[in-house]
Coordinates of C-alpha atoms in Angstrom, one line a residue:
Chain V
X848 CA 2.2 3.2 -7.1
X849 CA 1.7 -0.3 -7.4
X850 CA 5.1 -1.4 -8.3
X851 CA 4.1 -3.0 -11.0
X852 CA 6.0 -1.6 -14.5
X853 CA 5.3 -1.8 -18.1
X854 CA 7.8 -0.8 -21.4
X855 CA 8.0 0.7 -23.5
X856 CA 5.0 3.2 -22.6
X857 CA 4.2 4.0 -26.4
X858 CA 5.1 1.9 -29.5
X859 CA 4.2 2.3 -33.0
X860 CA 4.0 -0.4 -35.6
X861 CA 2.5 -0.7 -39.1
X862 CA 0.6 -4.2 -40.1
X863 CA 1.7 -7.4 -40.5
X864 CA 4.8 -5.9 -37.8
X865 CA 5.3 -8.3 -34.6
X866 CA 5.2 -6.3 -31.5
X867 CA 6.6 -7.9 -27.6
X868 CA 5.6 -6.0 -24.7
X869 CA 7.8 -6.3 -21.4
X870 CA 6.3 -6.4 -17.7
X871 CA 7.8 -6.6 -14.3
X872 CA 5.6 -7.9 -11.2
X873 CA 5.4 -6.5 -8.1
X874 CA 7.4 -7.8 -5.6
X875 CA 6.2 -11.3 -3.9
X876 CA 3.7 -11.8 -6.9
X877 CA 4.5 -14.8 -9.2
X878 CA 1.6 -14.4 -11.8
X879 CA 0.9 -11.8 -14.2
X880 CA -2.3 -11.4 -16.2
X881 CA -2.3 -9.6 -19.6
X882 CA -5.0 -7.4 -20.9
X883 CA -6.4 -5.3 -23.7
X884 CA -8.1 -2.2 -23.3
X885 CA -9.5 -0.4 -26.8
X886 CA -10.7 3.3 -26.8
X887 CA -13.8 3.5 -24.5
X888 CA -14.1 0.1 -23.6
X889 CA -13.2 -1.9 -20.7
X890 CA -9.7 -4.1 -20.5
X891 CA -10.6 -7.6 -21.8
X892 CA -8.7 -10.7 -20.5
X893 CA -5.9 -12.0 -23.1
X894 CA -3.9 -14.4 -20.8
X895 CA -2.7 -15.3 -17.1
X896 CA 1.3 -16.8 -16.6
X897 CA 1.8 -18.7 -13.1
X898 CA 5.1 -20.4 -12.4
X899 CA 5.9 -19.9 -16.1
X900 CA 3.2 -21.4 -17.3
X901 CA 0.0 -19.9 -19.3
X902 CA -2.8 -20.4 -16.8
X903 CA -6.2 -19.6 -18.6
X904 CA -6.8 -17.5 -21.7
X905 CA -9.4 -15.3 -23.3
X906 CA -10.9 -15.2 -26.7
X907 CA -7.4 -14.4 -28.6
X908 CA -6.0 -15.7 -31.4
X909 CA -2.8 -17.5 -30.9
X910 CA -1.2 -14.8 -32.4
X911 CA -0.9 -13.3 -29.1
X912 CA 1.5 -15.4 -27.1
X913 CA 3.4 -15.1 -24.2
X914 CA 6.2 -15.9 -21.5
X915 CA 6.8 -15.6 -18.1
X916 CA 10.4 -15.7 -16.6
X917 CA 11.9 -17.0 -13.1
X918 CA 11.5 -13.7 -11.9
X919 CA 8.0 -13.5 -13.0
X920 CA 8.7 -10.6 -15.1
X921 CA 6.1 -11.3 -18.3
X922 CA 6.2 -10.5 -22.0
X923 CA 3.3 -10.1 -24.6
X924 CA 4.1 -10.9 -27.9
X925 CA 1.7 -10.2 -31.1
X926 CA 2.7 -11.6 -34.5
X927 CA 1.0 -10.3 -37.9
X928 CA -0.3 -7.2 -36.3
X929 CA -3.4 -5.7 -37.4
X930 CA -4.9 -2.2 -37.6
X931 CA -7.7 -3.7 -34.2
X932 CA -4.7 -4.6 -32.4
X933 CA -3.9 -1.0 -31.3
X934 CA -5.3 -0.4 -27.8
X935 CA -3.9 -0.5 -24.4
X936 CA -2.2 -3.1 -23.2
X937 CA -1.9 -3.3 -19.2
X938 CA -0.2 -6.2 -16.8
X939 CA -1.6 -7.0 -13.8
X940 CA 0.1 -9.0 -11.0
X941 CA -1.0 -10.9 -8.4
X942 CA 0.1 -13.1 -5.4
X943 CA -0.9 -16.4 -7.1
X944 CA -3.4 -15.8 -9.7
X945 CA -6.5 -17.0 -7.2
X946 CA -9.7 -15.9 -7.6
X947 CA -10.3 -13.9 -4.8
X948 CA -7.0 -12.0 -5.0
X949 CA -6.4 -8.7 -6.3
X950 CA -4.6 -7.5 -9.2
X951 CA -2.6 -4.5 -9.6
X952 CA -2.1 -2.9 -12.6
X953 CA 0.9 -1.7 -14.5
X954 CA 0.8 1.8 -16.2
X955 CA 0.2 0.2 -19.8
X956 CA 1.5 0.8 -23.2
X957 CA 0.0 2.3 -25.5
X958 CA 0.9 0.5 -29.4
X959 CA -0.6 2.1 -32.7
X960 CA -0.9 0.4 -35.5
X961 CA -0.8 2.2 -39.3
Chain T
X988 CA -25.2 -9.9 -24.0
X989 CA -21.9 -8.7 -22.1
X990 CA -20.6 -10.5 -19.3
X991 CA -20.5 -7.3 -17.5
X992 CA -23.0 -4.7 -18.8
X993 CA -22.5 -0.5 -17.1
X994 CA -24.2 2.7 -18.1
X995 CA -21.5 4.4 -20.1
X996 CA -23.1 7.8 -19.1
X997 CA -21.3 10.4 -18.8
X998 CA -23.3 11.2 -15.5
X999 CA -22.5 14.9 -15.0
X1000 CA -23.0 16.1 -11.5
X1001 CA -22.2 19.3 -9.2
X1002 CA -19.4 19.1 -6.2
X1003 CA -21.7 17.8 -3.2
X1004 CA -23.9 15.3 -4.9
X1005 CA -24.7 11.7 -4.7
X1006 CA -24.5 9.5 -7.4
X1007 CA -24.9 6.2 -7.6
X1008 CA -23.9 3.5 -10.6
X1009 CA -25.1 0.0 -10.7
X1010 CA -23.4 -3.0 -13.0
X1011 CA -24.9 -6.3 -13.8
X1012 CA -23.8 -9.3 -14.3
X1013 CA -24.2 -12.6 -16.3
X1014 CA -22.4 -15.8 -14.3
X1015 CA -23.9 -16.5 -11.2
X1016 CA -20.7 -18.9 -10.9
X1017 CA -18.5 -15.2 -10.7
X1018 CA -17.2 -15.4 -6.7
X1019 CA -15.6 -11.9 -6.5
X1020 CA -16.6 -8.6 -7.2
X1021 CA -14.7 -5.4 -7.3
X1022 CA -14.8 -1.8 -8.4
X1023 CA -12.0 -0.4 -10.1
X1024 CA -11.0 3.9 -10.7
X1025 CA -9.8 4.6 -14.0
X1026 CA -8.2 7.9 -14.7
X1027 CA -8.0 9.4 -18.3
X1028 CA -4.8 7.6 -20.5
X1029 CA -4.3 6.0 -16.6
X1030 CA -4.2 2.1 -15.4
X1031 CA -7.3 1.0 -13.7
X1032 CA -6.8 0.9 -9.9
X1033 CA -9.1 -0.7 -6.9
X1034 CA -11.4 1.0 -5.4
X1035 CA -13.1 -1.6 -3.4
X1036 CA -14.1 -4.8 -3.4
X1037 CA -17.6 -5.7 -3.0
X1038 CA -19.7 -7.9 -0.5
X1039 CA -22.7 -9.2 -0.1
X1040 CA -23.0 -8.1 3.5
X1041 CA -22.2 -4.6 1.6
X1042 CA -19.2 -2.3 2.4
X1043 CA -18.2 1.3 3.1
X1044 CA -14.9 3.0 2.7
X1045 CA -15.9 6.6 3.7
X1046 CA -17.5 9.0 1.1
X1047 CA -17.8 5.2 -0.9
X1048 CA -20.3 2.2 -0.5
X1049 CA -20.8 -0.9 -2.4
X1050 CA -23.5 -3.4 -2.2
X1051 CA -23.8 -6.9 -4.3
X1052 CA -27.0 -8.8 -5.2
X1053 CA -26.5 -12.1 -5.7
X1054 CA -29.8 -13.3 -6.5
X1055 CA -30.3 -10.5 -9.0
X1056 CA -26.8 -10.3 -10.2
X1057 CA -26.6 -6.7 -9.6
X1058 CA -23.6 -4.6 -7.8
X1059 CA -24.0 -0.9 -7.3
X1060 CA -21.4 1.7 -6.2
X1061 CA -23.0 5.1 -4.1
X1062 CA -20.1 8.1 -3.9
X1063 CA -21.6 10.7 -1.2
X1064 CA -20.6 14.6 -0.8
X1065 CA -18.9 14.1 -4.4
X1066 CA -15.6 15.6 -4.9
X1067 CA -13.8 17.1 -8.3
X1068 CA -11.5 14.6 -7.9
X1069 CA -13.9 11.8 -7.9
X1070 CA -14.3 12.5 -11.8
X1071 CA -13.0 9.2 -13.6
X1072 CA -14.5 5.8 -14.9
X1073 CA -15.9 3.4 -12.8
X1074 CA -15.6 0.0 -13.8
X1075 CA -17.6 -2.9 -12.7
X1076 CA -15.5 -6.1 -12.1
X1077 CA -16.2 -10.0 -11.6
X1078 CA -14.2 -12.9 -11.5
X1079 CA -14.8 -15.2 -14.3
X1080 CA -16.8 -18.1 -12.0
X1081 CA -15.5 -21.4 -14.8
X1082 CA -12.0 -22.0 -13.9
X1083 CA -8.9 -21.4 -11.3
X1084 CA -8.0 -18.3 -13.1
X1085 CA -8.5 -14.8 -11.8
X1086 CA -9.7 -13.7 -14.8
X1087 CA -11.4 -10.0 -14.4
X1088 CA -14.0 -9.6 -16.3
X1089 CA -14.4 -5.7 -16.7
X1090 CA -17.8 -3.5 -17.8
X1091 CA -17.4 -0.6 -20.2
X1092 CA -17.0 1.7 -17.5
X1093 CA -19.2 4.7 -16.1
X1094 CA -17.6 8.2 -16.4
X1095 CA -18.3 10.3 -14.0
X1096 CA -17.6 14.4 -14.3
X1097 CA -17.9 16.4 -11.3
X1098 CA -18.4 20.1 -11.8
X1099 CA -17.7 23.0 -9.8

């Protein structure tokens, strides 16, 4: 296990619904990276947090925002949901978000949107 | 054109086999290169990371191709548990980020 943990592990919401996803690094790792994995396609990049701040994003509309703590735990937040939002959605943590490191991946959760 | 672009397959193969998956990929500015394991309704989780010098990790080798932008993954003597997705990784090359970029993935079934 990578330490890394994700809640809740299943969510449904209906459109227009706002949705926040909770993540807890592994220890010693102060940056989380956010991603979204639809149904037979890769995970796709939505943000990075480093020392609290957003460090990089990807091709999402600010309708998906975020936070990171002091602790470095993370949350995802999604406003106005829409039936494409459901998918996926891991954490990954890292030492300090550098490009060579490795991330390790959280279980997920898995939201639905009717 | 993707970033990352992977045969989906599936590539169906008998216990014993060797198979081998390939990835390319579009920004020569990427610096890291990895292969991730992803289990059905699992998180993906590292297999290996990739170098140009190539590297092994028993039944597993990777190679990378700079110039032609190519990484390819050979499993040897496969194994029923080796059935998964395979996905192709880079690091996005145009900031500090470590953004993965991730391929659609390979599945792989290995059959008795």
């Amino acid at each position: 296990e990578t330490g890394v943990t994700q809640s809740p592990t299943h969510l449904i919401k209906t459109r227009g619904q706002q949705v926040t996803l909770r993540c807890s690094s592994q220890s010693g790792h102060n940056t989380v990276s956010w991603y979204q994995q639809a149904l037979g396609q890769g995970p796709q990049f939505i943000f990075q947090y480093y020392r609290e701040e957003e460090n990089g994003r990807g091709n999402f509309p600010p309708r998906f925002s975020g936070l990171q703590f002091p602790n470095y735990s993370s949350e995802l937040n999604v406003n106005a949901l829409e039936l494409d939002d459901s998918a996926l959605y891991l954490c990954a943590s890292s030492v300090s978000g550098g490009t060579q490191e490795t991330q390790y991946f959280g279980p997920g959760t898995r939201l639905l949107v009717l | 054109r993707k970033e990352v672009e992977q045969d989906p397959g599936p590539f169906n193969v008998p216990e014993g086999a060797t198979v081998a998956f390939n990835c390319t990929y579009s920004n020569s500015a990427s610096q890291s290169f990895f292969w991730y394991r992803q289990d059905c309704r699992k998180e993906p989780k590292l297999l290996m990371s990739v170098y140009s010098s190539g590297n092994e990790d028993g039944r597993f080798t990777a190679q990378l191709n700079r110039a032609s932008q190519y990484i390819s993954l050979l499993i040897r003597d496969s194994k029923l548990s080796d059935s998964a997705t395979y996905l192709c990784v880079v690091t996005d090359g145009s900031g500090n980020t470590g953004k993965l970029i991730f391929g659609q993935g390979t599945t792989l079934q290995v059959k008795p």
